[in-house]
mmCIF file of C-alpha atoms and ligand atoms in Angstrom:
data_model
loop_
_atom_site.group_PDB
_atom_site.id
_atom_site.type_symbol
_atom_site.label_atom_id
_atom_site.label_comp_id
_atom_site.label_asym_id
_atom_site.label_seq_id
_atom_site.Cartn_x
_atom_site.Cartn_y
_atom_site.Cartn_z
ATOM 1 C CA MET A 1227 146.982 86.004 136.991
ATOM 2 C CA GLU A 1228 144.393 86.378 134.226
ATOM 3 C CA CYS A 1229 140.966 84.860 134.881
ATOM 4 C CA SER A 1230 139.906 82.219 132.356
ATOM 5 C CA ARG A 1231 136.505 82.205 130.667
ATOM 6 C CA ILE A 1232 133.602 79.803 130.383
ATOM 7 C CA ALA A 1233 131.119 79.457 127.530
ATOM 8 C CA LEU A 1234 127.393 79.533 128.220
ATOM 9 C CA GLY A 1235 124.443 78.807 125.949
ATOM 10 C CA GLN A 1236 126.439 76.396 123.759
ATOM 11 C CA GLY A 1237 129.001 79.111 123.089
ATOM 12 C CA ALA A 1238 126.510 81.916 122.468
ATOM 13 C CA ILE A 1239 128.187 83.968 125.213
ATOM 14 C CA SER A 1240 131.221 83.616 127.445
ATOM 15 C CA VAL A 1241 131.623 84.996 130.963
ATOM 16 C CA SER A 1242 134.636 85.158 133.236
ATOM 17 C CA ARG A 1243 135.254 81.966 135.257
ATOM 18 C CA VAL A 1244 134.779 84.132 138.369
ATOM 19 C CA ILE A 1245 131.978 86.701 138.467
ATOM 20 C CA ALA A 1246 132.118 89.846 140.608
ATOM 21 C CA GLY A 1247 128.941 90.054 142.708
ATOM 22 C CA MET A 1248 127.763 93.590 143.380
ATOM 23 C CA TRP A 1249 125.012 92.936 145.965
ATOM 24 C CA ARG A 1250 126.945 94.538 148.812
ATOM 25 C CA MET A 1251 128.330 97.533 146.882
ATOM 26 C CA ALA A 1252 126.217 100.068 148.787
ATOM 27 C CA ASP A 1253 127.808 98.793 152.032
ATOM 28 C CA TRP A 1254 131.363 99.236 150.769
ATOM 29 C CA GLY A 1255 131.218 102.991 151.404
ATOM 30 C CA MET A 1256 133.166 103.738 148.208
ATOM 31 C CA ASP A 1257 133.065 107.040 146.396
ATOM 32 C CA VAL A 1258 132.628 106.989 142.636
ATOM 33 C CA GLN A 1259 136.404 106.948 141.977
ATOM 34 C CA ALA A 1260 136.860 103.940 144.271
ATOM 35 C CA ARG A 1261 133.976 102.131 142.589
ATOM 36 C CA ALA A 1262 135.494 102.828 139.159
ATOM 37 C CA GLY A 1263 138.862 101.645 140.498
ATOM 38 C CA LEU A 1264 137.336 98.375 141.656
ATOM 39 C CA ILE A 1265 135.708 97.800 138.257
ATOM 40 C CA GLU A 1266 139.030 98.524 136.527
ATOM 41 C CA ALA A 1267 140.924 96.178 138.865
ATOM 42 C CA CYS A 1268 138.432 93.390 138.081
ATOM 43 C CA MET A 1269 138.739 94.001 134.341
ATOM 44 C CA GLU A 1270 142.545 93.981 134.564
ATOM 45 C CA MET A 1271 142.497 90.515 136.135
ATOM 46 C CA GLY A 1272 140.018 89.252 133.534
ATOM 47 C CA VAL A 1273 136.975 89.311 135.815
ATOM 48 C CA THR A 1274 134.789 90.941 133.185
ATOM 49 C CA THR A 1275 131.366 89.788 134.382
ATOM 50 C CA PHE A 1276 129.422 91.725 137.023
ATOM 51 C CA ASP A 1277 126.322 90.470 138.809
ATOM 52 C CA HIS A 1278 123.492 92.826 139.751
ATOM 53 C CA ALA A 1279 119.804 92.839 140.612
ATOM 54 C CA ASP A 1280 117.272 95.652 140.512
ATOM 55 C CA ILE A 1281 116.791 95.343 144.288
ATOM 56 C CA TYR A 1282 120.458 95.346 145.400
ATOM 57 C CA GLY A 1283 121.277 97.988 148.005
ATOM 58 C CA ASP A 1284 117.593 98.842 148.357
ATOM 59 C CA TYR A 1285 117.374 99.571 144.625
ATOM 60 C CA THR A 1286 120.587 101.687 144.596
ATOM 61 C CA VAL A 1287 123.460 99.433 143.451
ATOM 62 C CA GLU A 1288 122.760 99.524 139.705
ATOM 63 C CA SER A 1289 122.945 103.334 139.812
ATOM 64 C CA LEU A 1290 126.137 103.291 141.910
ATOM 65 C CA PHE A 1291 127.704 100.958 139.327
ATOM 66 C CA GLY A 1292 126.331 102.964 136.387
ATOM 67 C CA GLU A 1293 127.782 106.172 137.793
ATOM 68 C CA ALA A 1294 131.214 104.516 138.117
ATOM 69 C CA LEU A 1295 130.973 102.952 134.647
ATOM 70 C CA HIS A 1296 130.333 106.415 133.216
ATOM 71 C CA LYS A 1297 133.876 107.337 134.374
ATOM 72 C CA LEU A 1298 135.316 104.473 132.303
ATOM 73 C CA PRO A 1299 134.643 105.288 128.637
ATOM 74 C CA GLY A 1300 134.833 102.300 126.315
ATOM 75 C CA MET A 1301 134.632 99.779 129.170
ATOM 76 C CA ARG A 1302 130.987 98.727 128.791
ATOM 77 C CA ASP A 1303 131.447 96.657 125.654
ATOM 78 C CA LYS A 1304 134.391 94.765 127.161
ATOM 79 C CA MET A 1305 132.322 93.497 130.092
ATOM 80 C CA GLU A 1306 129.214 91.391 130.668
ATOM 81 C CA ILE A 1307 126.472 92.749 132.903
ATOM 82 C CA ILE A 1308 123.990 90.421 134.571
ATOM 83 C CA SER A 1309 120.895 91.743 136.297
ATOM 84 C CA LYS A 1310 117.785 90.235 137.777
ATOM 85 C CA CYS A 1311 114.135 91.053 138.269
ATOM 86 C CA GLY A 1312 111.034 89.558 139.808
ATOM 87 C CA ILE A 1313 111.291 90.548 143.475
ATOM 88 C CA LYS A 1314 109.360 93.571 144.721
ATOM 89 C CA LEU A 1315 110.451 94.809 148.134
ATOM 90 C CA ILE A 1316 108.847 97.208 150.567
ATOM 91 C CA SER A 1317 111.033 100.293 150.156
ATOM 92 C CA ASP A 1318 110.932 104.081 150.308
ATOM 93 C CA LYS A 1319 112.044 103.836 146.667
ATOM 94 C CA ARG A 1320 108.941 101.823 145.780
ATOM 95 C CA PRO A 1321 106.086 103.352 147.825
ATOM 96 C CA ALA A 1322 103.475 101.316 145.935
ATOM 97 C CA HIS A 1323 104.730 98.055 147.496
ATOM 98 C CA ASN A 1324 102.938 97.258 150.748
ATOM 99 C CA VAL A 1325 104.125 93.657 151.034
ATOM 100 C CA ASN A 1326 107.289 91.932 149.830
ATOM 101 C CA HIS A 1327 106.250 89.867 146.840
ATOM 102 C CA TYR A 1328 107.297 88.399 143.506
ATOM 103 C CA ASP A 1329 106.159 89.666 140.123
ATOM 104 C CA THR A 1330 107.092 87.695 137.010
ATOM 105 C CA THR A 1331 104.445 89.158 134.723
ATOM 106 C CA ALA A 1332 105.614 90.259 131.263
ATOM 107 C CA ALA A 1333 104.738 93.856 132.142
ATOM 108 C CA HIS A 1334 106.949 93.846 135.234
ATOM 109 C CA ILE A 1335 109.863 92.049 133.543
ATOM 110 C CA GLN A 1336 109.822 94.637 130.744
ATOM 111 C CA ALA A 1337 109.522 97.616 133.104
ATOM 112 C CA SER A 1338 112.210 96.296 135.453
ATOM 113 C CA VAL A 1339 114.714 95.761 132.617
ATOM 114 C CA GLU A 1340 114.076 99.266 131.293
ATOM 115 C CA THR A 1341 114.767 100.724 134.756
ATOM 116 C CA SER A 1342 117.921 98.585 135.119
ATOM 117 C CA LEU A 1343 119.223 99.798 131.736
ATOM 118 C CA LYS A 1344 118.621 103.413 132.763
ATOM 119 C CA ASN A 1345 120.287 102.956 136.166
ATOM 120 C CA LEU A 1346 123.279 101.080 134.764
ATOM 121 C CA GLY A 1347 123.657 103.562 131.896
ATOM 122 C CA THR A 1348 123.737 100.828 129.275
ATOM 123 C CA GLU A 1349 121.752 99.943 126.173
ATOM 124 C CA TYR A 1350 121.608 96.214 126.911
ATOM 125 C CA LEU A 1351 122.012 93.537 129.561
ATOM 126 C CA ASP A 1352 124.167 90.564 128.636
ATOM 127 C CA ILE A 1353 122.110 88.258 130.856
ATOM 128 C CA LEU A 1354 118.783 88.752 132.634
ATOM 129 C CA LEU A 1355 117.803 86.337 135.403
ATOM 130 C CA ILE A 1356 114.423 85.804 137.040
ATOM 131 C CA HIS A 1357 115.563 86.268 140.629
ATOM 132 C CA ARG A 1358 113.377 83.720 142.422
ATOM 133 C CA PRO A 1359 110.720 81.226 141.422
ATOM 134 C CA ASP A 1360 107.325 82.870 141.805
ATOM 135 C CA PRO A 1361 104.384 80.651 142.820
ATOM 136 C CA LEU A 1362 102.276 82.723 140.416
ATOM 137 C CA MET A 1363 104.705 82.556 137.481
ATOM 138 C CA ASN A 1364 103.421 81.657 134.051
ATOM 139 C CA TYR A 1365 106.238 80.070 132.033
ATOM 140 C CA ASP A 1366 104.693 80.945 128.661
ATOM 141 C CA GLU A 1367 104.278 84.576 129.646
ATOM 142 C CA MET A 1368 107.888 84.767 130.883
ATOM 143 C CA ALA A 1369 109.111 83.252 127.605
ATOM 144 C CA GLU A 1370 107.127 85.850 125.661
ATOM 145 C CA ALA A 1371 108.685 88.623 127.758
ATOM 146 C CA PHE A 1372 112.169 87.196 127.074
ATOM 147 C CA THR A 1373 111.478 86.997 123.330
ATOM 148 C CA ARG A 1374 110.330 90.621 123.214
ATOM 149 C CA LEU A 1375 113.352 91.915 125.180
ATOM 150 C CA HIS A 1376 115.678 89.918 122.946
ATOM 151 C CA THR A 1377 114.040 91.201 119.763
ATOM 152 C CA GLU A 1378 114.281 94.771 121.043
ATOM 153 C CA GLY A 1379 118.025 94.260 121.693
ATOM 154 C CA LYS A 1380 117.622 95.078 125.382
ATOM 155 C CA VAL A 1381 118.725 91.674 126.712
ATOM 156 C CA ARG A 1382 121.044 89.236 124.918
ATOM 157 C CA HIS A 1383 120.683 86.074 127.048
ATOM 158 C CA PHE A 1384 118.396 84.798 129.786
ATOM 159 C CA GLY A 1385 118.546 82.612 132.842
ATOM 160 C CA VAL A 1386 116.916 82.046 136.189
ATOM 161 C CA SER A 1387 117.989 81.986 139.809
ATOM 162 C CA ASN A 1388 117.056 79.739 142.712
ATOM 163 C CA PHE A 1389 114.921 77.534 140.462
ATOM 164 C CA THR A 1390 114.439 73.875 141.343
ATOM 165 C CA ALA A 1391 115.271 71.230 138.726
ATOM 166 C CA VAL A 1392 111.591 70.945 137.772
ATOM 167 C CA GLN A 1393 111.132 74.713 137.472
ATOM 168 C CA PHE A 1394 114.354 75.027 135.448
ATOM 169 C CA ALA A 1395 113.260 72.315 133.002
ATOM 170 C CA ALA A 1396 109.822 73.910 132.562
ATOM 171 C CA MET A 1397 111.346 77.258 131.588
ATOM 172 C CA HIS A 1398 114.308 75.855 129.619
ATOM 173 C CA LYS A 1399 112.029 73.950 127.245
ATOM 174 C CA ARG A 1400 110.165 77.182 126.428
ATOM 175 C CA PHE A 1401 113.210 79.441 126.141
ATOM 176 C CA PRO A 1402 116.889 78.339 126.164
ATOM 177 C CA LEU A 1403 118.419 79.445 129.464
ATOM 178 C CA VAL A 1404 122.153 80.006 129.953
ATOM 179 C CA THR A 1405 122.310 79.468 133.721
ATOM 180 C CA ASN A 1406 120.566 78.914 137.049
ATOM 181 C CA GLN A 1407 122.149 81.068 139.765
ATOM 182 C CA ILE A 1408 121.922 79.133 143.026
ATOM 183 C CA GLU A 1409 123.279 79.045 146.554
ATOM 184 C CA LEU A 1410 126.091 76.576 147.227
ATOM 185 C CA SER A 1411 128.833 76.625 149.854
ATOM 186 C CA PRO A 1412 130.151 74.553 152.732
ATOM 187 C CA VAL A 1413 127.167 75.805 154.741
ATOM 188 C CA ASN A 1414 124.605 74.793 152.098
ATOM 189 C CA VAL A 1415 125.184 71.713 149.928
ATOM 190 C CA GLU A 1416 121.528 71.063 149.047
ATOM 191 C CA ALA A 1417 122.232 71.480 145.329
ATOM 192 C CA ILE A 1418 124.733 68.611 145.539
ATOM 193 C CA GLU A 1419 122.540 66.359 147.659
ATOM 194 C CA HIS A 1420 119.145 66.919 146.014
ATOM 195 C CA GLY A 1421 120.230 66.409 142.401
ATOM 196 C CA LEU A 1422 120.020 69.976 141.071
ATOM 197 C CA LEU A 1423 123.682 69.980 140.022
ATOM 198 C CA ASP A 1424 123.194 66.632 138.272
ATOM 199 C CA VAL A 1425 120.393 68.147 136.213
ATOM 200 C CA MET A 1426 122.534 71.188 135.353
ATOM 201 C CA GLN A 1427 125.426 68.905 134.342
ATOM 202 C CA ASP A 1428 123.102 66.758 132.232
ATOM 203 C CA LEU A 1429 121.764 69.836 130.428
ATOM 204 C CA ALA A 1430 125.314 71.277 130.038
ATOM 205 C CA VAL A 1431 124.141 74.505 131.679
ATOM 206 C CA PRO A 1432 126.758 75.691 134.190
ATOM 207 C CA PRO A 1433 125.191 77.070 137.377
ATOM 208 C CA MET A 1434 126.342 80.342 138.912
ATOM 209 C CA ILE A 1435 127.035 80.128 142.638
ATOM 210 C CA TRP A 1436 126.025 82.776 145.163
ATOM 211 C CA SER A 1437 127.299 83.069 148.741
ATOM 212 C CA ALA A 1438 130.102 80.627 147.905
ATOM 213 C CA LEU A 1439 131.757 81.594 151.192
ATOM 214 C CA GLY A 1440 128.505 81.219 153.119
ATOM 215 C CA GLY A 1441 127.867 84.964 152.986
ATOM 216 C CA GLY A 1442 131.007 85.435 155.095
ATOM 217 C CA GLN A 1443 129.576 83.543 158.087
ATOM 218 C CA LEU A 1444 132.314 80.886 157.841
ATOM 219 C CA PHE A 1445 134.810 83.559 158.811
ATOM 220 C CA ALA A 1446 133.017 84.663 161.986
ATOM 221 C CA SER A 1447 135.411 84.489 164.945
ATOM 222 C CA ASP A 1448 133.145 82.125 166.920
ATOM 223 C CA ARG A 1449 133.128 79.672 164.007
ATOM 224 C CA GLN A 1450 136.863 79.073 163.643
ATOM 225 C CA ASP A 1451 137.074 76.179 166.094
ATOM 226 C CA THR A 1452 134.786 73.751 164.239
ATOM 227 C CA PRO A 1453 136.070 70.530 162.613
ATOM 228 C CA LEU A 1454 135.263 72.004 159.169
ATOM 229 C CA MET A 1455 137.131 75.259 159.708
ATOM 230 C CA ARG A 1456 140.088 73.506 161.331
ATOM 231 C CA LEU A 1457 140.299 71.175 158.330
ATOM 232 C CA LEU A 1458 139.979 74.045 155.824
ATOM 233 C CA GLN A 1459 142.746 75.896 157.668
ATOM 234 C CA THR A 1460 144.996 72.812 157.589
ATOM 235 C CA VAL A 1461 144.371 72.172 153.880
ATOM 236 C CA ALA A 1462 144.989 75.856 153.131
ATOM 237 C CA ALA A 1463 148.233 75.879 155.123
ATOM 238 C CA ASP A 1464 149.459 72.647 153.465
ATOM 239 C CA LEU A 1465 148.810 74.100 150.007
ATOM 240 C CA GLY A 1466 150.086 77.562 150.902
ATOM 241 C CA VAL A 1467 146.774 79.231 149.954
ATOM 242 C CA THR A 1468 143.869 80.934 151.763
ATOM 243 C CA VAL A 1469 140.787 79.217 153.206
ATOM 244 C CA ALA A 1470 138.629 81.119 150.698
ATOM 245 C CA MET A 1471 140.732 79.684 147.845
ATOM 246 C CA VAL A 1472 140.226 76.150 149.160
ATOM 247 C CA ILE A 1473 136.446 76.703 149.279
ATOM 248 C CA TYR A 1474 136.313 78.134 145.741
ATOM 249 C CA ALA A 1475 138.477 75.240 144.451
ATOM 250 C CA TRP A 1476 136.248 72.725 146.265
ATOM 251 C CA LEU A 1477 133.170 74.165 144.513
ATOM 252 C CA MET A 1478 134.819 74.428 141.100
ATOM 253 C CA LYS A 1479 135.847 70.749 141.157
ATOM 254 C CA LEU A 1480 132.187 69.803 140.723
ATOM 255 C CA PRO A 1481 131.622 68.531 137.169
ATOM 256 C CA SER A 1482 128.576 70.755 136.605
ATOM 257 C CA ARG A 1483 131.230 73.526 136.347
ATOM 258 C CA PRO A 1484 129.832 75.978 138.905
ATOM 259 C CA ILE A 1485 130.813 79.593 138.313
ATOM 260 C CA PRO A 1486 131.444 81.305 141.677
ATOM 261 C CA LEU A 1487 130.352 84.864 142.361
ATOM 262 C CA THR A 1488 132.499 86.856 144.747
ATOM 263 C CA GLY A 1489 130.801 89.010 147.374
ATOM 264 C CA THR A 1490 133.684 91.126 148.586
ATOM 265 C CA GLY A 1491 134.587 94.668 147.623
ATOM 266 C CA LYS A 1492 138.265 93.937 148.272
ATOM 267 C CA VAL A 1493 140.420 93.368 145.202
ATOM 268 C CA GLN A 1494 142.516 90.744 147.013
ATOM 269 C CA GLY A 1495 139.392 88.679 147.773
ATOM 270 C CA ILE A 1496 138.484 88.636 144.064
ATOM 271 C CA ARG A 1497 142.114 87.837 143.185
ATOM 272 C CA ASP A 1498 141.943 84.819 145.525
ATOM 273 C CA ALA A 1499 138.875 83.512 143.675
ATOM 274 C CA VAL A 1500 140.707 83.871 140.356
ATOM 275 C CA ALA A 1501 143.786 82.093 141.751
ATOM 276 C CA ALA A 1502 141.523 79.266 142.934
ATOM 277 C CA THR A 1503 140.567 78.519 139.301
ATOM 278 C CA ARG A 1504 144.083 76.996 138.964
ATOM 279 C CA LEU A 1505 143.906 75.052 142.233
ATOM 280 C CA ASP A 1506 142.965 71.419 141.666
ATOM 281 C CA LEU A 1507 142.126 69.653 144.942
ATOM 282 C CA ASP A 1508 142.808 65.941 144.834
ATOM 283 C CA ARG A 1509 139.807 63.630 145.233
ATOM 284 C CA MET A 1510 140.673 62.553 148.796
ATOM 285 C CA THR A 1511 141.066 66.160 149.973
ATOM 286 C CA TRP A 1512 137.722 66.964 148.317
ATOM 287 C CA PHE A 1513 136.080 64.116 150.245
ATOM 288 C CA ARG A 1514 137.761 65.013 153.540
ATOM 289 C CA ILE A 1515 136.145 68.452 153.230
ATOM 290 C CA TYR A 1516 132.789 66.919 152.193
ATOM 291 C CA GLU A 1517 132.939 64.608 155.201
ATOM 292 C CA ALA A 1518 133.587 67.586 157.514
ATOM 293 C CA ILE A 1519 130.644 69.470 155.944
ATOM 294 C CA ARG A 1520 128.288 66.511 156.414
ATOM 295 C CA GLY A 1521 129.633 65.661 159.851
ATOM 296 C CA HIS A 1522 129.887 61.975 158.988
ATOM 297 C CA GLU A 1523 131.686 59.603 156.641
ATOM 298 C CA VAL A 1524 130.241 58.958 153.181
ATOM 299 C CA ALA A 1525 130.479 55.174 153.363
HETATM 300 N N1 NAP B 2503 120.669 85.074 143.070
HETATM 301 C C1 NAP B 2503 120.517 85.268 144.365
HETATM 302 O O1 NAP B 2503 119.457 84.992 144.948
HETATM 303 C C2 NAP B 2503 121.666 85.825 145.151
HETATM 304 C C3 NAP B 2503 121.609 85.870 146.557
HETATM 305 C C4 NAP B 2503 122.717 86.388 147.240
HETATM 306 C C5 NAP B 2503 123.823 86.845 146.541
HETATM 307 N N2 NAP B 2503 123.836 86.815 145.170
HETATM 308 C C6 NAP B 2503 125.013 87.266 144.400
HETATM 309 O O2 NAP B 2503 126.151 86.549 144.882
HETATM 310 C C7 NAP B 2503 127.179 87.474 145.222
HETATM 311 C C8 NAP B 2503 128.016 86.865 146.337
HETATM 312 O O3 NAP B 2503 127.200 86.606 147.500
HETATM 313 P P1 NAP B 2503 127.787 86.931 148.934
HETATM 314 O O4 NAP B 2503 128.104 88.363 149.020
HETATM 315 O O5 NAP B 2503 126.867 86.358 149.956
HETATM 316 O O6 NAP B 2503 129.175 86.088 148.829
HETATM 317 P P2 NAP B 2503 130.185 85.529 149.922
HETATM 318 O O7 NAP B 2503 131.533 85.609 149.288
HETATM 319 O O8 NAP B 2503 129.728 84.205 150.411
HETATM 320 O O9 NAP B 2503 130.092 86.539 151.133
HETATM 321 C C9 NAP B 2503 130.657 87.814 151.080
HETATM 322 C C10 NAP B 2503 130.907 88.258 152.488
HETATM 323 O O10 NAP B 2503 131.954 87.451 152.996
HETATM 324 C C11 NAP B 2503 132.986 88.274 153.498
HETATM 325 N N3 NAP B 2503 134.261 87.635 153.183
HETATM 326 C C12 NAP B 2503 134.682 87.223 151.983
HETATM 327 N N4 NAP B 2503 135.926 86.697 152.076
HETATM 328 C C13 NAP B 2503 136.262 86.775 153.360
HETATM 329 C C14 NAP B 2503 137.415 86.387 154.066
HETATM 330 N N5 NAP B 2503 138.458 85.797 153.467
HETATM 331 N N6 NAP B 2503 137.452 86.634 155.386
HETATM 332 C C15 NAP B 2503 136.412 87.225 155.995
HETATM 333 N N7 NAP B 2503 135.276 87.608 155.372
HETATM 334 C C16 NAP B 2503 135.206 87.385 154.059
HETATM 335 C C17 NAP B 2503 132.865 89.575 152.762
HETATM 336 O O11 NAP B 2503 133.393 90.608 153.548
HETATM 337 P P3 NAP B 2503 134.415 91.676 152.922
HETATM 338 O O12 NAP B 2503 133.655 92.474 151.934
HETATM 339 O O13 NAP B 2503 134.868 92.440 154.122
HETATM 340 O O14 NAP B 2503 135.528 90.897 152.288
HETATM 341 C C18 NAP B 2503 131.366 89.705 152.561
HETATM 342 O O15 NAP B 2503 130.746 90.301 153.688
HETATM 343 C C19 NAP B 2503 126.428 88.761 145.577
HETATM 344 O O16 NAP B 2503 127.235 89.924 145.435
HETATM 345 C C20 NAP B 2503 125.326 88.755 144.547
HETATM 346 O O17 NAP B 2503 125.817 89.268 143.325
HETATM 347 C C21 NAP B 2503 122.787 86.303 144.476
#
């Protein structure tokens, strides 16, 4: 099954309806051939968009991906690469950091992108996201940094991640953003309940969704006997699909058109997310799941 696509930035760019998240790549224990094989398998099923951040895998994942991409000549221009900046972690790789902190200065944004391009082995990022809202961020300065990177051809489109509705609006009016990458899953429905998804829908800016499966915690063996998991298992069995597919379909029914990121290194897990793009849960099933998430009826 071929993954469909979704337009962002009023059609300025399109990404695959399911995005392959690369955060955990360093944990997958794959050699370079296996990493290249995973990228190829994603591309073959139409999952052409890959999500990164400078910090993933303690600053190693972009290089692991770049090394694999180097084995796939001609592939770069058929895919979209997202990366992020703005978090500085204590790390052997960054000895100057003596406290975890955020840095959204123009100088850091520029330097971080240049390092990401080098590590990924690419001339440009399709989308750059500011990873987390920084209490010290200056929206005008970030917009200037975006303008410079765009003019230099180093980044084509920009977005943010984990921004509140107010923070998103403040940045979006200075520089048109293509997304806000946020957490949303059956273990965290804040974006539904606190109005962030309503704002994204109103602005016609589809959010990207991280940890759609709750970071895997929903699948822990001691969590299977909860009302939510029992319901998800029943719905999945009735429809002849997996629990993960039901969760992805539940998220994608939201009218703000959330774009889920996968977190697995297993091709079948990514295939399930793609298959879920064709799974339309009926309204009552959607609400039965919502009721189980909330632990009480909506009325
Ligand atoms: N912007 C941000 O602040 C932010 C934060 C976190 C993540 N992200 C992005 O979002 C992506 C996805 O996040 P995530 O990794 O937390 O996603 P997730 O899909 O919620 O969690 C992935 C974890 O769930 C496990 N899993 C998936 N399907 C499973 C199944 N059917 N049964 C059992 N375990 C299953 C995976 O294990 P297996 O590998 O064994 O399948 C993996 O450990 C990341 O790669 C990253 O790109 C962004």
